[in-house]
XYZ file of N, CA and C in Angstrom:
606
model
N -22.739 111.998 -64.625
C -23.368 113.309 -64.624
C -22.374 114.329 -64.127
N -22.321 115.454 -64.816
C -21.406 116.514 -64.426
C -22.154 117.838 -64.439
N -21.949 118.637 -63.379
C -22.581 119.949 -63.274
C -21.538 121.018 -63.566
N -21.899 121.988 -64.422
C -20.984 123.052 -64.819
C -21.666 124.407 -64.687
N -20.933 125.388 -64.172
C -21.461 126.753 -64.147
C -20.984 127.548 -65.352
N -19.867 127.119 -65.964
C -19.312 127.836 -67.106
C -19.060 126.877 -68.266
N -19.089 127.387 -69.495
C -18.761 126.550 -70.649
C -17.344 126.017 -70.543
N -17.152 124.793 -70.989
C -15.841 124.157 -70.913
C -15.470 123.610 -72.285
N -14.448 124.179 -72.941
C -14.087 123.711 -74.290
C -13.613 122.265 -74.317
N -13.174 121.751 -73.169
C -12.675 120.378 -73.101
C -13.754 119.352 -72.762
N -14.991 119.803 -72.579
C -16.044 118.899 -72.134
C -16.251 117.705 -73.070
N -16.345 117.885 -74.405
C -16.541 116.717 -75.272
C -15.449 115.663 -75.101
N -14.192 116.122 -75.042
C -13.094 115.170 -74.846
C -13.217 114.471 -73.498
N -13.531 115.230 -72.449
C -13.647 114.630 -71.111
C -14.721 113.557 -71.076
N -15.854 113.832 -71.726
C -16.927 112.843 -71.752
C -16.473 111.567 -72.457
N -15.771 111.712 -73.583
C -15.264 110.544 -74.304
C -14.233 109.804 -73.455
N -13.373 110.559 -72.787
C -12.338 109.961 -71.943
C -12.952 109.182 -70.780
N -13.949 109.783 -70.115
C -14.636 109.091 -69.016
C -15.243 107.779 -69.501
N -15.888 107.864 -70.669
C -16.580 106.676 -71.191
C -15.602 105.542 -71.481
N -14.482 105.864 -72.073
C -13.491 104.837 -72.395
C -12.860 104.256 -71.135
N -12.647 105.095 -70.137
C -12.091 104.594 -68.863
C -13.046 103.612 -68.194
N -14.318 103.959 -68.195
C -15.313 103.064 -67.591
C -15.401 101.770 -68.393
N -15.378 101.898 -69.716
C -15.466 100.711 -70.569
C -14.285 99.768 -70.335
N -13.115 100.340 -70.096
C -11.939 99.515 -69.852
C -12.135 98.625 -68.626
N -12.745 99.180 -67.579
C -12.935 98.411 -66.345
C -14.215 97.590 -66.341
N -15.267 98.134 -66.954
C -16.574 97.461 -66.929
C -17.170 97.434 -68.334
N -16.641 96.631 -69.224
C -17.106 96.640 -70.615
C -18.569 96.254 -70.786
N -19.133 95.559 -69.809
C -20.524 95.111 -69.933
C -21.527 96.149 -69.431
N -21.046 97.209 -68.776
C -21.949 98.207 -68.190
C -22.447 99.196 -69.237
N -23.742 99.532 -69.134
C -24.286 100.604 -69.953
C -24.038 101.926 -69.229
N -23.924 103.001 -69.989
C -23.604 104.283 -69.367
C -24.291 105.401 -70.131
N -24.943 106.284 -69.397
C -25.520 107.483 -70.006
C -24.858 108.683 -69.371
N -24.270 109.516 -70.180
C -23.555 110.679 -69.678
C -24.374 111.945 -69.903
N -24.458 112.753 -68.848
C -25.233 113.992 -68.919
C -24.399 115.128 -68.330
N -24.305 116.210 -69.082
C -23.680 117.434 -68.579
C -24.800 118.428 -68.323
N -24.865 118.936 -67.094
C -25.898 119.903 -66.722
C -25.245 121.272 -66.565
N -25.631 122.192 -67.425
C -25.132 123.568 -67.315
C -26.106 124.369 -66.461
N -25.575 124.992 -65.410
C -26.412 125.668 -64.420
C -26.683 127.135 -64.751
N -25.663 127.842 -65.218
C -25.792 129.289 -65.416
C -25.941 129.625 -66.893
N -26.905 130.467 -67.193
C -27.185 130.824 -68.585
C -25.996 131.526 -69.233
N -25.768 131.185 -70.494
C -24.665 131.758 -71.248
C -25.022 131.786 -72.718
N -24.363 132.658 -73.449
C -24.563 132.736 -74.899
C -23.555 131.859 -75.648
N -22.659 131.240 -74.920
C -21.603 130.447 -75.555
C -22.168 129.244 -76.306
N -21.640 129.020 -77.499
C -22.047 127.867 -78.310
C -21.536 126.556 -77.722
N -20.558 126.650 -76.822
C -19.970 125.431 -76.251
C -20.980 124.589 -75.475
N -22.013 125.239 -74.910
C -22.991 124.479 -74.128
C -23.945 123.685 -75.014
N -23.780 123.814 -76.330
C -24.591 123.038 -77.273
C -23.811 121.874 -77.874
N -22.568 121.724 -77.454
C -21.762 120.619 -77.958
C -22.171 119.315 -77.280
N -22.526 118.318 -78.077
C -22.946 117.019 -77.541
C -22.158 115.865 -78.155
N -21.110 116.182 -78.904
C -20.356 115.145 -79.609
C -18.865 115.432 -79.560
N -18.101 114.365 -79.339
C -16.649 114.442 -79.497
C -16.302 113.651 -80.747
N -15.637 114.300 -81.695
C -15.314 113.633 -82.963
C -13.861 113.849 -83.350
N -13.185 112.746 -83.635
C -11.881 112.774 -84.288
C -11.924 111.694 -85.358
N -10.888 111.559 -86.110
C -10.890 110.585 -87.196
C -11.188 109.175 -86.673
N -12.215 108.560 -87.232
C -12.621 107.176 -86.911
C -13.151 107.003 -85.479
N -13.481 108.106 -84.805
C -14.051 107.981 -83.459
C -15.070 109.089 -83.232
N -16.257 108.702 -82.793
C -17.284 109.686 -82.445
C -17.993 109.236 -81.179
N -18.133 110.154 -80.238
C -18.806 109.849 -78.970
C -19.854 110.912 -78.691
N -21.048 110.466 -78.280
C -22.142 111.401 -78.007
C -22.534 111.368 -76.535
N -22.981 112.510 -76.044
C -23.451 112.625 -74.671
C -24.608 113.611 -74.644
N -25.308 113.654 -73.536
C -26.485 114.518 -73.404
C -26.123 115.801 -72.665
N -26.698 116.905 -73.094
C -26.499 118.187 -72.415
C -27.859 118.735 -71.995
N -27.940 119.190 -70.744
C -29.151 119.851 -70.249
C -28.773 121.273 -69.845
N -29.451 122.236 -70.447
C -29.255 123.641 -70.099
C -30.455 124.047 -69.242
N -30.204 124.220 -67.954
C -31.316 124.417 -67.013
C -32.187 125.609 -67.361
N -31.599 126.667 -67.893
C -32.386 127.874 -68.188
C -33.380 127.665 -69.323
N -33.313 126.523 -69.993
C -34.278 126.221 -71.053
C -35.398 125.293 -70.563
N -35.291 124.814 -69.332
C -36.254 123.845 -68.806
C -37.374 124.548 -68.041
N -38.622 124.049 -68.156
C -39.730 124.656 -67.399
C -39.597 124.371 -65.902
N -39.940 125.360 -65.100
C -39.824 125.235 -63.635
C -40.641 124.068 -63.095
N -41.767 123.767 -63.743
C -42.674 122.718 -63.247
C -41.970 121.369 -63.095
N -41.014 121.097 -63.960
C -40.270 119.832 -63.874
C -39.615 119.691 -62.506
N -39.027 120.776 -62.024
C -38.252 120.736 -60.782
C -39.132 120.858 -59.540
N -40.351 121.316 -59.720
C -41.248 121.484 -58.576
C -42.015 120.198 -58.253
N -41.862 119.177 -59.078
C -42.622 117.934 -58.896
C -41.977 116.959 -57.917
N -40.643 117.068 -57.736
C -39.936 116.128 -56.870
C -39.063 116.888 -55.877
N -39.073 116.497 -54.607
C -38.272 117.216 -53.595
C -36.804 117.365 -53.958
N -36.195 116.309 -54.474
C -34.772 116.356 -54.781
C -34.398 117.339 -55.871
N -35.367 117.736 -56.689
C -35.107 118.672 -57.786
C -35.451 120.117 -57.437
N -36.060 120.343 -56.290
C -36.496 121.695 -55.913
C -35.400 122.759 -55.994
N -34.178 122.481 -55.532
C -33.150 123.528 -55.581
C -32.829 124.027 -56.985
N -33.130 123.215 -58.011
C -32.805 123.601 -59.387
C -33.873 124.494 -60.025
N -35.032 124.588 -59.409
C -36.159 125.303 -60.016
C -35.840 126.761 -60.325
N -35.095 127.412 -59.448
C -34.791 128.834 -59.637
C -33.881 129.075 -60.847
N -33.217 128.026 -61.322
C -32.335 128.154 -62.491
C -33.052 127.813 -63.793
N -34.331 127.533 -63.705
C -35.123 127.149 -64.876
C -35.453 128.375 -65.719
N -36.377 128.198 -66.681
C -36.755 129.326 -67.545
C -37.833 130.213 -66.917
N -38.060 130.057 -65.621
C -39.039 130.894 -64.922
C -38.643 132.367 -65.037
N -39.588 133.209 -65.413
C -39.284 134.635 -65.567
C -39.178 135.337 -64.214
N -39.935 134.851 -63.228
C -39.898 135.446 -61.893
C -39.077 134.544 -60.975
N -37.787 134.800 -60.901
C -36.885 133.959 -60.106
C -37.210 134.050 -58.618
N -37.538 135.258 -58.153
C -37.859 135.432 -56.734
C -39.117 134.657 -56.373
N -40.142 134.753 -57.212
C -41.379 134.015 -56.972
C -41.153 132.511 -57.003
N -40.284 132.060 -57.896
C -39.977 130.631 -57.982
C -39.289 130.156 -56.715
N -38.332 130.943 -56.211
C -37.648 130.558 -54.967
C -38.621 130.564 -53.797
N -39.560 131.482 -53.800
C -40.580 131.531 -52.753
C -41.426 130.261 -52.792
N -41.773 129.828 -53.982
C -42.529 128.587 -54.179
C -41.721 127.388 -53.666
N -40.436 127.373 -53.993
C -39.543 126.303 -53.535
C -39.486 126.275 -52.012
N -39.337 127.438 -51.403
C -39.260 127.527 -49.942
C -40.527 126.985 -49.286
N -41.687 127.311 -49.858
C -42.962 126.828 -49.310
C -43.057 125.306 -49.405
N -42.601 124.751 -50.522
C -42.640 123.296 -50.696
C -41.670 122.596 -49.748
N -40.500 123.200 -49.550
C -39.538 122.615 -48.611
C -40.097 122.628 -47.197
N -40.788 123.704 -46.832
C -41.384 123.801 -45.492
C -42.412 122.703 -45.235
N -43.013 122.173 -46.299
C -44.024 121.118 -46.156
C -43.431 119.714 -46.069
N -42.127 119.612 -46.176
C -41.469 118.302 -46.074
C -41.326 117.937 -44.603
N -41.733 116.739 -44.247
C -41.772 116.330 -42.838
C -40.376 116.075 -42.256
N -39.511 115.454 -43.031
C -38.191 115.082 -42.511
C -37.300 116.317 -42.376
N -36.847 116.582 -41.162
C -36.081 117.793 -40.863
C -34.733 117.810 -41.596
N -34.063 116.671 -41.661
C -32.763 116.622 -42.337
C -32.913 116.910 -43.829
N -33.931 116.323 -44.447
C -34.195 116.581 -45.865
C -34.486 118.063 -46.076
N -35.275 118.625 -45.171
C -35.592 120.060 -45.228
C -34.325 120.907 -45.214
N -33.439 120.627 -44.269
C -32.234 121.448 -44.109
C -31.300 121.309 -45.301
N -31.124 120.089 -45.811
C -30.233 119.891 -46.952
C -30.782 120.543 -48.221
N -32.082 120.439 -48.428
C -32.693 121.072 -49.602
C -32.625 122.603 -49.507
N -32.814 123.132 -48.303
C -32.748 124.582 -48.110
C -31.344 125.097 -48.412
N -30.335 124.396 -47.904
C -28.951 124.806 -48.158
C -28.616 124.707 -49.644
N -29.043 123.623 -50.278
C -28.783 123.446 -51.711
C -29.479 124.522 -52.529
N -30.718 124.826 -52.172
C -31.478 125.862 -52.877
C -30.795 127.220 -52.735
N -30.259 127.507 -51.556
C -29.576 128.785 -51.325
C -28.318 128.896 -52.173
N -27.554 127.814 -52.258
C -26.309 127.820 -53.044
C -26.608 128.061 -54.521
N -27.567 127.315 -55.061
C -27.884 127.438 -56.485
C -28.567 128.766 -56.797
N -29.408 129.240 -55.890
C -30.077 130.524 -56.112
C -29.070 131.667 -56.187
N -27.912 131.485 -55.543
C -26.864 132.498 -55.573
C -26.329 132.773 -56.969
N -26.629 131.888 -57.917
C -26.199 132.110 -59.303
C -27.072 133.127 -60.021
N -28.316 133.343 -59.513
C -29.244 134.240 -60.225
C -29.906 135.299 -59.341
N -29.781 135.165 -58.019
C -30.422 136.131 -57.117
C -29.404 136.669 -56.120
N -29.683 137.855 -55.569
C -28.745 138.394 -54.589
C -29.000 137.789 -53.205
N -28.003 137.932 -52.359
C -28.008 137.288 -51.047
C -29.175 137.748 -50.173
N -29.518 139.010 -50.264
C -30.609 139.557 -49.442
C -31.930 138.846 -49.736
N -32.230 138.634 -51.012
C -33.471 137.949 -51.407
C -33.452 136.493 -50.905
N -32.327 135.833 -51.068
C -32.212 134.431 -50.662
C -32.415 134.295 -49.158
N -31.779 135.168 -48.377
C -31.901 135.099 -46.918
C -33.318 135.424 -46.454
N -33.997 136.276 -47.216
C -35.367 136.638 -46.844
C -36.338 135.474 -47.079
N -36.071 134.685 -48.127
C -37.014 133.636 -48.508
C -36.716 132.263 -47.906
N -35.455 131.997 -47.628
C -35.090 130.671 -47.113
C -34.747 130.759 -45.631
N -35.269 129.825 -44.876
C -35.086 129.851 -43.422
C -33.656 129.494 -43.045
N -32.978 130.465 -42.459
C -31.571 130.269 -42.084
C -31.416 129.220 -40.981
N -32.372 129.165 -40.044
C -32.266 128.199 -38.938
C -32.292 126.764 -39.456
N -33.112 126.514 -40.472
C -33.169 125.185 -41.078
C -31.875 124.913 -41.840
N -31.425 125.910 -42.591
C -30.234 125.762 -43.415
C -29.006 125.389 -42.585
N -28.888 125.986 -41.403
C -27.707 125.781 -40.571
C -27.580 124.352 -40.070
N -28.660 123.584 -40.103
C -28.611 122.189 -39.672
C -28.056 121.276 -40.758
N -27.949 121.793 -41.972
C -27.526 120.979 -43.107
C -26.042 120.649 -43.059
N -25.707 119.412 -43.414
C -24.304 119.009 -43.487
C -23.593 119.794 -44.598
N -24.322 120.153 -45.640
C -23.749 120.931 -46.740
C -23.335 122.312 -46.227
N -24.257 122.966 -45.522
C -24.008 124.299 -44.979
C -22.836 124.260 -43.998
N -22.830 123.272 -43.102
C -21.772 123.160 -42.101
C -20.412 122.926 -42.744
N -20.405 122.147 -43.817
C -19.152 121.877 -44.529
C -18.600 123.153 -45.155
N -19.468 123.924 -45.806
C -19.044 125.179 -46.433
C -18.560 126.163 -45.374
N -19.297 126.241 -44.266
C -18.937 127.140 -43.174
C -17.579 126.760 -42.596
N -17.375 125.453 -42.418
C -16.119 124.955 -41.874
C -14.948 125.288 -42.786
N -15.159 125.118 -44.091
C -14.105 125.442 -45.062
C -13.781 126.927 -45.025
N -14.828 127.754 -44.901
C -14.617 129.198 -44.837
C -13.842 129.608 -43.600
N -14.183 128.992 -42.448
C -13.491 129.301 -41.198
C -12.037 128.859 -41.264
N -11.814 127.681 -41.862
C -10.445 127.162 -41.993
C -9.605 128.066 -42.890
N -10.224 128.537 -43.978
C -9.517 129.429 -44.901
C -9.170 130.736 -44.208
N -10.124 131.263 -43.408
C -9.880 132.500 -42.681
C -8.779 132.340 -41.651
N -8.764 131.192 -40.981
C -7.743 130.901 -39.981
C -6.366 130.799 -40.628
N -6.283 130.127 -41.774
C -5.011 129.997 -42.487
C -4.497 131.348 -42.969
N -5.418 132.188 -43.423
C -5.028 133.517 -43.896
C -4.412 134.325 -42.763
N -5.036 134.263 -41.580
C -4.528 134.997 -40.420
C -3.164 134.461 -40.016
N -3.008 133.116 -40.042
C -1.730 132.506 -39.681
C -0.631 132.944 -40.642
N -0.960 133.053 -41.924
C 0.033 133.493 -42.916
C 0.437 134.955 -42.670
N -0.532 135.798 -42.310
C -0.234 137.201 -42.025
C 0.714 137.324 -40.832
N 0.440 136.525 -39.795
C 1.302 136.532 -38.600
C 2.699 136.053 -38.955
N 2.767 134.990 -39.782
C 4.067 134.445 -40.183
C 4.900 135.484 -40.927
N 4.262 136.252 -41.822
C 4.979 137.291 -42.586
C 5.539 138.345 -41.635
N 4.751 138.723 -40.634
C 5.213 139.710 -39.653
C 6.386 139.175 -38.834
N 6.309 137.906 -38.458
C 7.387 137.310 -37.664
C 8.661 137.156 -38.491
N 8.499 136.873 -39.767
C 9.672 136.811 -40.654
C 10.362 138.171 -40.713
N 9.547 139.216 -40.766
C 10.091 140.582 -40.813
C 10.845 140.923 -39.530
N 10.431 140.280 -38.424
C 11.096 140.505 -37.136
C 12.354 139.661 -36.980
N 12.595 138.774 -37.952
C 13.814 137.976 -37.925
C 13.709 136.649 -37.190
N 12.485 136.227 -36.852
C 12.318 134.949 -36.157
C 12.637 133.796 -37.105
N 13.124 132.684 -36.561
C 13.496 131.534 -37.392
C 12.256 130.867 -37.989
N 12.467 130.205 -39.103
C 11.364 129.537 -39.809
C 10.743 128.446 -38.952
N 11.581 127.659 -38.281
C 11.061 126.567 -37.436
C 10.189 127.111 -36.302
N 10.626 128.216 -35.700
C 9.859 128.820 -34.595
C 8.523 129.355 -35.097
N 8.547 129.989 -36.273
C 7.309 130.523 -36.853
C 6.337 129.392 -37.171
N 6.872 128.302 -37.718
C 6.027 127.147 -38.046
C 5.355 126.596 -36.790
N 6.121 126.528 -35.677
C 5.545 126.016 -34.418
C 4.459 126.949 -33.881
N 4.716 128.251 -33.941
C 3.779 129.231 -33.390
C 2.490 129.349 -34.208
N 2.624 129.301 -35.518
C 1.455 129.524 -36.385
C 0.766 128.223 -36.806
N 1.451 127.085 -36.565
C 0.962 125.769 -36.996
C 0.922 125.633 -38.518
N 1.672 126.490 -39.216
C 1.871 126.341 -40.651
C 3.035 125.369 -40.862
N 3.076 124.744 -42.025
C 4.198 123.854 -42.322
C 5.456 124.682 -42.567
N 6.613 124.039 -42.353
C 7.887 124.708 -42.622
C 7.952 125.143 -44.088
N 7.444 124.271 -44.972
C 7.441 124.572 -46.407
C 6.616 125.825 -46.709
N 5.475 125.960 -46.026
C 4.620 127.129 -46.236
C 5.327 128.405 -45.786
N 6.003 128.351 -44.627
C 6.709 129.534 -44.125
C 7.863 129.898 -45.063
N 8.564 128.873 -45.577
C 9.642 129.128 -46.537
C 9.112 129.792 -47.808
N 7.938 129.342 -48.256
C 7.322 129.937 -49.442
C 6.954 131.398 -49.178
N 6.420 131.670 -47.993
C 6.086 133.051 -47.625
C 7.338 133.919 -47.611
N 8.447 133.336 -47.135
C 9.721 134.068 -47.101
C 10.200 134.401 -48.521
N 10.076 133.410 -49.435
C 10.464 133.641 -50.830
C 9.581 134.703 -51.487
N 8.256 134.611 -51.216
C 7.329 135.594 -51.779
C 7.658 137.004 -51.314
N 7.994 137.118 -50.038
C 8.318 138.426 -49.459
C 9.588 138.985 -50.088
N 10.572 138.090 -50.309
C 11.836 138.517 -50.911
C 11.621 139.011 -52.335
N 10.758 138.339 -53.074
C 10.467 138.738 -54.456
C 9.772 140.099 -54.514
N 8.900 140.350 -53.544
C 8.201 141.646 -53.481
C 9.171 142.794 -53.262
N 10.244 142.512 -52.498
C 11.196 143.562 -52.135
C 12.231 143.809 -53.227
N 12.323 142.904 -54.206
C 13.310 143.057 -55.280
C 12.922 144.196 -56.233
């Protein structure tokens, strides 16, 4: 199963390639391949279900979420986050329905993970203000998904600041090794920053 937000012209080939790789290792295994497109598009590529070349044809299944009825996703807890991407005309009302159903789930960890997942997917069709109003942030913050994304964001912000400091120190004439020690960037990264700076000045 593969989830896509955008059409991919290479998808038919990738599906055929995956299937042959699996067959090479596990020839006795059955396999059903499904590509799930999350964001609505007019592209014809999301209707491709076959890879064909001379003497070879491979088929796979495609699900376009915006064509599916919301009721399908409201029946099972694990599918709730996908409901807002369905063919529901009232996306805000659908997310509100999802939030109410998540609130009725007894297990706190399941609640938090579903809330975080619902918030991420809802971001494809609704603005942040609506999502924050409907989904409980306190529950979301307990999710391992939310914490992972937050951690990645903090790490990216920290690296960006370290790179800015390194560029300033290079301008002051400090050695690359000293800058690497101070900023905790690799020597290679500082050298790359030095090359980038030199190219800008040319």
